[in-house]
mmCIF file of C-alpha atoms in Angstrom:
data_model
loop_
_atom_site.group_PDB
_atom_site.id
_atom_site.type_symbol
_atom_site.label_atom_id
_atom_site.label_comp_id
_atom_site.label_asym_id
_atom_site.label_seq_id
_atom_site.Cartn_x
_atom_site.Cartn_y
_atom_site.Cartn_z
ATOM 1 C CA MET I 1 -2.384 -24.388 4.069
ATOM 2 C CA SER I 2 0.393 -22.412 2.414
ATOM 3 C CA VAL I 3 0.762 -18.737 3.307
ATOM 4 C CA LEU I 4 1.158 -18.109 -0.429
ATOM 5 C CA LYS I 5 -2.383 -19.355 -0.895
ATOM 6 C CA LEU I 6 -4.190 -18.608 2.327
ATOM 7 C CA THR I 7 -7.600 -19.068 0.698
ATOM 8 C CA PRO I 8 -8.807 -21.884 -1.600
ATOM 9 C CA THR I 9 -9.375 -19.363 -4.377
ATOM 10 C CA HIS I 10 -6.346 -17.585 -5.840
ATOM 11 C CA HIS I 11 -7.561 -14.648 -7.922
ATOM 12 C CA ARG I 12 -5.705 -13.316 -10.946
ATOM 13 C CA ASP I 13 -8.258 -10.660 -11.860
ATOM 14 C CA THR I 14 -10.914 -8.592 -10.131
ATOM 15 C CA TYR I 15 -14.159 -10.157 -8.873
ATOM 16 C CA PRO I 16 -17.532 -8.935 -7.534
ATOM 17 C CA SER I 17 -16.613 -8.723 -3.838
ATOM 18 C CA ILE I 18 -13.926 -6.105 -4.489
ATOM 19 C CA SER I 19 -15.654 -4.317 -7.358
ATOM 20 C CA PRO I 20 -15.344 -0.532 -6.917
ATOM 21 C CA THR I 21 -18.979 -0.161 -8.011
ATOM 22 C CA LYS I 22 -20.150 -2.258 -5.060
ATOM 23 C CA PRO I 23 -22.272 0.123 -2.914
ATOM 24 C CA SER I 24 -20.606 -0.843 0.376
ATOM 25 C CA LEU I 25 -17.191 0.135 -1.018
ATOM 26 C CA THR I 26 -18.169 3.646 -2.087
ATOM 27 C CA GLN I 27 -15.543 6.366 -1.648
ATOM 28 C CA ALA I 28 -18.013 9.209 -2.167
ATOM 29 C CA GLY I 29 -16.995 12.420 -0.421
ATOM 30 C CA LYS I 30 -13.376 11.333 -0.037
ATOM 31 C CA THR I 31 -10.083 12.630 -1.397
ATOM 32 C CA ILE I 32 -7.568 9.970 -2.415
ATOM 33 C CA LEU I 33 -3.826 10.611 -2.838
ATOM 34 C CA ILE I 34 -1.712 8.047 -4.696
ATOM 35 C CA THR I 35 2.077 8.211 -4.945
ATOM 36 C CA GLY I 36 3.542 6.850 -8.144
ATOM 37 C CA GLY I 37 0.133 7.473 -9.661
ATOM 38 C CA GLY I 38 1.195 8.436 -13.168
ATOM 39 C CA GLY I 39 1.378 4.906 -14.543
ATOM 40 C CA GLY I 40 1.250 1.185 -13.842
ATOM 41 C CA ILE I 41 -0.414 0.088 -10.622
ATOM 42 C CA GLY I 42 -0.790 3.640 -9.334
ATOM 43 C CA PHE I 43 -2.708 4.774 -12.405
ATOM 44 C CA GLU I 44 -5.012 1.756 -12.258
ATOM 45 C CA ILE I 45 -5.643 2.405 -8.559
ATOM 46 C CA ALA I 46 -6.657 5.955 -9.476
ATOM 47 C CA ARG I 47 -9.129 4.547 -12.016
ATOM 48 C CA SER I 48 -10.631 2.186 -9.455
ATOM 49 C CA PHE I 49 -11.168 4.919 -6.871
ATOM 50 C CA ALA I 50 -12.855 7.023 -9.555
ATOM 51 C CA LYS I 51 -15.154 4.080 -10.282
ATOM 52 C CA ALA I 52 -15.899 4.016 -6.539
ATOM 53 C CA SER I 53 -17.152 7.623 -6.798
ATOM 54 C CA ALA I 54 -14.257 9.299 -4.963
ATOM 55 C CA SER I 55 -14.767 13.065 -4.896
ATOM 56 C CA ARG I 56 -11.142 13.822 -5.692
ATOM 57 C CA VAL I 57 -8.171 11.737 -6.819
ATOM 58 C CA ILE I 58 -4.675 13.215 -6.598
ATOM 59 C CA ILE I 59 -1.816 11.456 -8.365
ATOM 60 C CA VAL I 60 1.741 12.261 -7.323
ATOM 61 C CA GLY I 61 4.964 11.497 -9.165
ATOM 62 C CA ARG I 62 8.347 12.820 -10.249
ATOM 63 C CA ARG I 63 7.730 13.300 -13.983
ATOM 64 C CA ALA I 64 5.483 16.255 -14.773
ATOM 65 C CA GLY I 65 4.861 15.241 -18.389
ATOM 66 C CA PHE I 66 3.967 11.711 -17.354
ATOM 67 C CA LEU I 67 1.496 13.044 -14.780
ATOM 68 C CA ASP I 68 -0.089 15.437 -17.266
ATOM 69 C CA GLU I 69 -0.662 12.592 -19.708
ATOM 70 C CA ALA I 70 -2.190 10.424 -16.976
ATOM 71 C CA ILE I 71 -4.499 13.213 -15.796
ATOM 72 C CA GLY I 72 -5.686 13.732 -19.345
ATOM 73 C CA LYS I 73 -6.592 10.057 -19.664
ATOM 74 C CA LEU I 74 -8.417 10.028 -16.321
ATOM 75 C CA ARG I 75 -10.418 13.162 -17.047
ATOM 76 C CA ASN I 76 -11.370 11.862 -20.466
ATOM 77 C CA GLU I 77 -12.514 8.481 -19.135
ATOM 78 C CA PHE I 78 -14.444 9.813 -16.146
ATOM 79 C CA GLN I 79 -15.603 13.200 -17.423
ATOM 80 C CA SER I 80 -19.233 12.432 -16.595
ATOM 81 C CA GLU I 81 -18.590 10.766 -13.224
ATOM 82 C CA GLY I 82 -18.032 13.844 -11.041
ATOM 83 C CA THR I 83 -14.566 12.934 -9.750
ATOM 84 C CA GLU I 84 -12.034 15.769 -9.698
ATOM 85 C CA PHE I 85 -8.509 14.795 -10.773
ATOM 86 C CA MET I 86 -5.343 16.583 -9.736
ATOM 87 C CA ALA I 87 -1.654 15.937 -10.372
ATOM 88 C CA HIS I 88 1.224 17.181 -8.252
ATOM 89 C CA GLN I 89 4.904 16.749 -8.966
ATOM 90 C CA ALA I 90 6.745 15.479 -5.888
ATOM 91 C CA ASP I 91 9.544 13.061 -5.043
ATOM 92 C CA ILE I 92 9.425 10.790 -1.985
ATOM 93 C CA ALA I 93 13.233 10.740 -2.107
ATOM 94 C CA SER I 94 13.206 14.382 -0.989
ATOM 95 C CA ASP I 95 12.050 15.458 2.468
ATOM 96 C CA THR I 96 11.672 19.008 1.181
ATOM 97 C CA SER I 97 9.461 17.826 -1.663
ATOM 98 C CA ILE I 98 7.266 15.793 0.688
ATOM 99 C CA VAL I 99 6.787 18.658 3.138
ATOM 100 C CA SER I 100 6.075 21.035 0.257
ATOM 101 C CA LEU I 101 3.386 18.681 -1.059
ATOM 102 C CA TRP I 102 1.495 18.628 2.225
ATOM 103 C CA GLU I 103 1.904 22.377 2.704
ATOM 104 C CA PHE I 104 0.403 22.910 -0.742
ATOM 105 C CA LEU I 105 -2.571 20.669 0.031
ATOM 106 C CA HIS I 106 -3.159 22.530 3.294
ATOM 107 C CA SER I 107 -2.980 25.897 1.518
ATOM 108 C CA GLN I 108 -5.668 24.701 -0.890
ATOM 109 C CA GLY I 109 -7.900 23.506 1.938
ATOM 110 C CA ILE I 110 -7.570 19.903 0.792
ATOM 111 C CA LEU I 111 -7.932 17.126 3.355
ATOM 112 C CA VAL I 112 -6.735 13.705 2.191
ATOM 113 C CA HIS I 113 -8.853 10.821 3.497
ATOM 114 C CA VAL I 114 -7.024 7.901 1.864
ATOM 115 C CA LEU I 115 -3.272 7.729 1.224
ATOM 116 C CA VAL I 116 -1.986 5.015 -1.111
ATOM 117 C CA LEU I 117 1.787 4.570 -0.863
ATOM 118 C CA ASN I 118 2.698 3.081 -4.208
ATOM 119 C CA ALA I 119 5.946 4.800 -5.243
ATOM 120 C CA ALA I 120 9.115 2.818 -4.530
ATOM 121 C CA HIS I 121 12.839 2.690 -5.243
ATOM 122 C CA VAL I 122 13.848 -0.650 -6.800
ATOM 123 C CA LYS I 123 17.573 -0.103 -7.354
ATOM 124 C CA PRO I 124 20.275 -1.224 -6.884
ATOM 125 C CA ILE I 125 19.923 -4.486 -8.794
ATOM 126 C CA ALA I 126 22.754 -6.900 -8.067
ATOM 127 C CA LEU I 127 23.305 -10.649 -7.915
ATOM 128 C CA ASP I 128 25.759 -10.238 -5.047
ATOM 129 C CA THR I 129 24.289 -8.163 -2.233
ATOM 130 C CA LEU I 130 27.720 -7.502 -0.729
ATOM 131 C CA SER I 131 28.807 -5.861 -3.975
ATOM 132 C CA ILE I 132 26.375 -3.009 -3.356
ATOM 133 C CA ALA I 133 27.866 0.269 -2.196
ATOM 134 C CA LYS I 134 26.744 1.461 1.220
ATOM 135 C CA LYS I 135 25.488 4.688 -0.351
ATOM 136 C CA GLU I 136 23.169 2.708 -2.650
ATOM 137 C CA LEU I 137 21.931 0.598 0.246
ATOM 138 C CA MET I 138 21.149 3.595 2.430
ATOM 139 C CA GLU I 139 19.481 5.428 -0.450
ATOM 140 C CA ALA I 140 17.035 2.540 -0.808
ATOM 141 C CA PHE I 141 16.247 2.635 2.915
ATOM 142 C CA ASP I 142 15.952 6.419 2.921
ATOM 143 C CA ILE I 143 13.348 6.351 0.149
ATOM 144 C CA ASN I 144 11.359 3.171 0.776
ATOM 145 C CA VAL I 145 11.348 3.548 4.546
ATOM 146 C CA GLY I 146 12.173 7.170 5.322
ATOM 147 C CA GLY I 147 10.247 8.794 2.490
ATOM 148 C CA ASN I 148 7.158 6.675 3.006
ATOM 149 C CA PHE I 149 7.353 7.250 6.756
ATOM 150 C CA LEU I 150 7.411 11.022 6.264
ATOM 151 C CA MET I 151 4.465 10.781 3.869
ATOM 152 C CA SER I 152 2.560 8.753 6.472
ATOM 153 C CA ALA I 153 3.354 11.124 9.340
ATOM 154 C CA ASN I 154 2.252 14.199 7.396
ATOM 155 C CA PHE I 155 -0.907 12.405 6.307
ATOM 156 C CA VAL I 156 -1.991 11.393 9.797
ATOM 157 C CA LYS I 157 -1.107 14.796 11.284
ATOM 158 C CA GLN I 158 -3.038 16.924 8.760
ATOM 159 C CA ALA I 159 -4.103 20.143 10.470
ATOM 160 C CA LEU I 160 -7.382 20.166 8.537
ATOM 161 C CA ARG I 161 -8.399 16.790 9.932
ATOM 162 C CA PRO I 162 -11.433 17.050 12.229
ATOM 163 C CA ALA I 163 -11.209 15.311 15.584
ATOM 164 C CA GLY I 164 -12.423 11.736 15.363
ATOM 165 C CA LEU I 165 -12.241 11.456 11.563
ATOM 166 C CA GLN I 166 -10.894 8.072 10.461
ATOM 167 C CA LEU I 167 -8.203 8.021 7.785
ATOM 168 C CA VAL I 168 -7.010 5.092 5.656
ATOM 169 C CA LEU I 169 -3.374 4.329 4.828
ATOM 170 C CA LEU I 170 -2.651 1.672 2.200
ATOM 171 C CA ASN I 171 0.842 0.360 1.534
ATOM 172 C CA VAL I 172 1.448 -1.312 -1.828
ATOM 173 C CA SER I 173 4.088 -3.744 -0.606
ATOM 174 C CA THR I 174 5.451 -6.856 -2.330
ATOM 175 C CA GLY I 175 5.514 -10.618 -1.971
ATOM 176 C CA ALA I 176 9.293 -10.257 -2.142
ATOM 177 C CA ILE I 177 9.325 -9.368 1.554
ATOM 178 C CA HIS I 178 8.966 -13.063 2.383
ATOM 179 C CA THR I 179 9.830 -14.922 -0.817
ATOM 180 C CA PRO I 180 13.199 -15.230 -2.619
ATOM 181 C CA ALA I 181 13.921 -12.111 -4.667
ATOM 182 C CA PRO I 182 17.150 -12.537 -6.668
ATOM 183 C CA ARG I 183 18.951 -9.333 -7.644
ATOM 184 C CA VAL I 184 16.656 -7.043 -5.643
ATOM 185 C CA SER I 185 17.610 -7.823 -2.057
ATOM 186 C CA THR I 186 17.683 -4.156 -1.009
ATOM 187 C CA TYR I 187 14.228 -3.605 -2.494
ATOM 188 C CA SER I 188 12.760 -6.603 -0.682
ATOM 189 C CA MET I 189 14.429 -5.730 2.620
ATOM 190 C CA THR I 190 13.426 -2.069 2.541
ATOM 191 C CA LYS I 191 9.865 -2.971 1.639
ATOM 192 C CA ALA I 192 9.863 -5.489 4.492
ATOM 193 C CA ALA I 193 11.194 -2.844 6.865
ATOM 194 C CA PHE I 194 8.477 -0.342 6.017
ATOM 195 C CA THR I 195 5.731 -2.964 6.060
ATOM 196 C CA GLY I 196 6.983 -4.006 9.495
ATOM 197 C CA LEU I 197 7.050 -0.388 10.635
ATOM 198 C CA LEU I 198 3.437 0.119 9.593
ATOM 199 C CA GLY I 199 2.516 -2.956 11.606
ATOM 200 C CA ARG I 200 4.060 -1.333 14.686
ATOM 201 C CA ILE I 201 2.295 1.963 13.977
ATOM 202 C CA ALA I 202 -0.984 0.056 13.682
ATOM 203 C CA ASN I 203 -0.317 -1.410 17.123
ATOM 204 C CA ASP I 204 -0.090 2.147 18.460
ATOM 205 C CA ARG I 205 -3.088 3.587 16.643
ATOM 206 C CA PRO I 206 -6.537 1.952 16.646
ATOM 207 C CA VAL I 207 -8.353 1.322 13.383
ATOM 208 C CA GLU I 208 -10.863 4.010 14.348
ATOM 209 C CA ASP I 209 -8.027 6.541 14.032
ATOM 210 C CA VAL I 210 -6.294 5.289 10.895
ATOM 211 C CA GLN I 211 -6.951 2.016 9.091
ATOM 212 C CA ILE I 212 -3.614 0.591 7.913
ATOM 213 C CA ILE I 213 -3.279 -2.300 5.474
ATOM 214 C CA SER I 214 -0.272 -3.504 3.467
ATOM 215 C CA PHE I 215 -0.667 -5.823 0.504
ATOM 216 C CA HIS I 216 1.174 -7.670 -2.233
ATOM 217 C CA PRO I 217 -0.346 -6.438 -5.527
ATOM 218 C CA GLY I 218 0.491 -9.465 -7.643
ATOM 219 C CA VAL I 219 2.778 -10.211 -10.585
ATOM 220 C CA LEU I 220 2.119 -7.402 -13.035
ATOM 221 C CA TYR I 221 3.520 -6.596 -16.445
ATOM 222 C CA SER I 222 4.433 -3.037 -15.558
ATOM 223 C CA GLU I 223 6.733 -0.592 -17.325
ATOM 224 C CA GLY I 224 9.576 -1.752 -15.092
ATOM 225 C CA ALA I 225 8.852 -5.448 -15.642
ATOM 226 C CA SER I 226 8.786 -4.981 -19.414
ATOM 227 C CA LYS I 227 12.432 -3.885 -19.323
ATOM 228 C CA ASP I 228 13.571 -7.212 -17.889
ATOM 229 C CA PHE I 229 10.943 -9.754 -18.931
ATOM 230 C CA ASP I 230 9.115 -10.802 -22.067
ATOM 231 C CA LYS I 231 5.340 -10.648 -21.795
ATOM 232 C CA ASP I 232 5.192 -14.401 -22.375
ATOM 233 C CA ALA I 233 7.685 -15.127 -19.583
ATOM 234 C CA PHE I 234 5.058 -15.399 -16.833
ATOM 235 C CA SER I 235 1.363 -15.755 -16.276
ATOM 236 C CA TRP I 236 0.850 -12.133 -15.297
ATOM 237 C CA ASP I 237 -1.975 -10.904 -13.088
ATOM 238 C CA GLU I 238 -4.428 -8.271 -14.285
ATOM 239 C CA PHE I 239 -3.914 -4.719 -13.007
ATOM 240 C CA ALA I 240 -7.581 -4.575 -12.024
ATOM 241 C CA LEU I 241 -6.910 -7.059 -9.202
ATOM 242 C CA PRO I 242 -4.705 -4.854 -6.976
ATOM 243 C CA ALA I 243 -6.478 -1.695 -8.150
ATOM 244 C CA ASP I 244 -9.908 -2.878 -7.053
ATOM 245 C CA PHE I 245 -8.438 -4.573 -3.978
ATOM 246 C CA SER I 246 -7.201 -1.127 -2.909
ATOM 247 C CA VAL I 247 -10.755 0.185 -2.888
ATOM 248 C CA TRP I 248 -11.888 -2.784 -0.802
ATOM 249 C CA ALA I 249 -8.952 -2.315 1.596
ATOM 250 C CA ALA I 250 -9.942 1.334 2.055
ATOM 251 C CA SER I 251 -13.476 0.379 3.084
ATOM 252 C CA PRO I 252 -14.951 -0.606 6.468
ATOM 253 C CA GLU I 253 -15.166 -4.187 5.146
ATOM 254 C CA ALA I 254 -11.387 -4.488 5.567
ATOM 255 C CA ALA I 255 -11.130 -2.956 9.045
ATOM 256 C CA TRP I 256 -10.528 -6.363 10.631
ATOM 257 C CA LEU I 257 -7.166 -6.579 8.797
ATOM 258 C CA HIS I 258 -5.818 -3.408 10.411
ATOM 259 C CA GLY I 259 -2.017 -3.536 10.563
ATOM 260 C CA ARG I 260 -1.751 -6.734 8.538
ATOM 261 C CA PHE I 261 0.003 -7.728 5.315
ATOM 262 C CA VAL I 262 -2.095 -9.705 2.833
ATOM 263 C CA TRP I 263 -2.033 -10.740 -0.809
ATOM 264 C CA ALA I 264 -4.477 -9.205 -3.293
ATOM 265 C CA HIS I 265 -4.840 -12.737 -4.718
ATOM 266 C CA TRP I 266 -6.628 -14.041 -1.641
ATOM 267 C CA ASP I 267 -10.411 -14.168 -1.773
ATOM 268 C CA VAL I 268 -11.676 -11.664 0.792
ATOM 269 C CA ASP I 269 -14.881 -13.577 1.536
ATOM 270 C CA GLU I 270 -13.075 -16.880 2.054
ATOM 271 C CA LEU I 271 -10.465 -15.153 4.182
ATOM 272 C CA LYS I 272 -13.038 -13.659 6.514
ATOM 273 C CA ALA I 273 -14.997 -16.925 6.698
ATOM 274 C CA ASP I 274 -11.968 -19.017 7.672
ATOM 275 C CA PRO I 275 -12.223 -19.775 11.418
ATOM 276 C CA GLU I 276 -8.505 -20.562 11.634
ATOM 277 C CA VAL I 277 -7.559 -17.182 10.184
ATOM 278 C CA LEU I 278 -9.962 -15.415 12.540
ATOM 279 C CA ARG I 279 -8.658 -17.354 15.534
ATOM 280 C CA ARG I 280 -5.039 -16.558 14.771
ATOM 281 C CA LEU I 281 -5.799 -12.888 14.207
ATOM 282 C CA GLU I 282 -7.427 -12.821 17.618
ATOM 283 C CA GLU I 283 -4.794 -14.822 19.490
ATOM 284 C CA GLU I 284 -1.535 -13.970 17.687
ATOM 285 C CA LYS I 285 -0.613 -10.309 17.656
ATOM 286 C CA GLY I 286 2.014 -10.884 14.984
ATOM 287 C CA TYR I 287 -0.129 -12.958 12.621
ATOM 288 C CA LEU I 288 0.123 -11.645 9.026
ATOM 289 C CA GLN I 289 2.729 -9.134 10.146
ATOM 290 C CA VAL I 290 6.449 -8.943 9.448
ATOM 291 C CA GLY I 291 8.376 -11.018 11.972
ATOM 292 C CA VAL I 292 10.504 -14.102 12.556
ATOM 293 C CA GLN I 293 9.300 -17.177 10.678
ATOM 294 C CA GLY I 294 8.417 -20.033 13.000
ATOM 295 C CA LEU I 295 7.319 -17.850 15.913
ATOM 296 C CA THR I 296 3.603 -17.392 16.506
ATOM 297 C CA ALA I 297 4.142 -14.612 19.034
ATOM 298 C CA ALA I 298 6.859 -13.061 21.115
ATOM 299 C CA THR I 299 6.894 -10.935 24.241
ATOM 300 C CA ILE I 300 9.513 -9.251 26.396
ATOM 301 C CA GLN I 301 7.197 -9.240 29.415
ATOM 302 C CA PRO I 302 9.261 -11.891 31.301
ATOM 303 C CA MET I 303 12.097 -9.348 31.445
ATOM 304 C CA PHE I 304 9.923 -7.134 33.623
ATOM 305 C CA ASP I 305 8.415 -9.816 35.828
ATOM 306 C CA VAL I 306 9.584 -9.744 39.427
ATOM 307 C CA LYS I 307 11.770 -12.742 40.108
ATOM 308 C CA LYS I 308 10.235 -15.092 42.622
ATOM 309 C CA ASN I 309 12.271 -17.394 44.820
#
């Protein structure tokens, strides 16, 4: 079975099992923070969490006007639903901006229960990777790895967090971390690096502390995609698929995928019912995590074993 289609069903749109109105997926009483939430996938994720009865949804982005417009749309659509919407201008490329964001939330007595890391730096775009300037390369790593790491650290270490309260961290990754991605090698590598880092963090922290899941959202006709591709160029996925999948991934139903990278396309019921998937998750620590293709598991334990004559 191909890793690109780990379940018999390959979804292109939302479906009942991940519907945000499904009672078992409710986000009632929770505050959700979404980076890059002013448009595209981030905006649709905000809509889905509102449908799941989240108490508060905070969208974060660089462009104040863009955020204001998005907040207006959300408040208008869900004005009778009881969800509070907030927008905060911040840039994950700036450590100062990230720290300021979390200091502001603390000053307002706001505890974030679910963090959705959606913002990303796609540039530089180049056919020849070696033509990229080192400064451009390191900027991509600093934002997609460093910025998202700092967001994650501040999230988990919130001073307002009661002892024993579980948090949820979702990473909107990309299928480009393990499939050919012409012209965007730095994007794919930096996304792979951060997805791999979250897998290591998940190894350190149990799901009861913070549930961590990374996922490929699909092929979406976003604002960025529209600049390079015609709408008829591909069979695009619907935004509702990754948006509703995010709500499912933030629920207890997804706890068994803690630390893993999955595709939003895969049917969650078929995935959980597959004995081979369950066996490999149990036996292979690196299954559905970033690693070396061809290796089921690796250990450095032999280095520490006492040599026997």
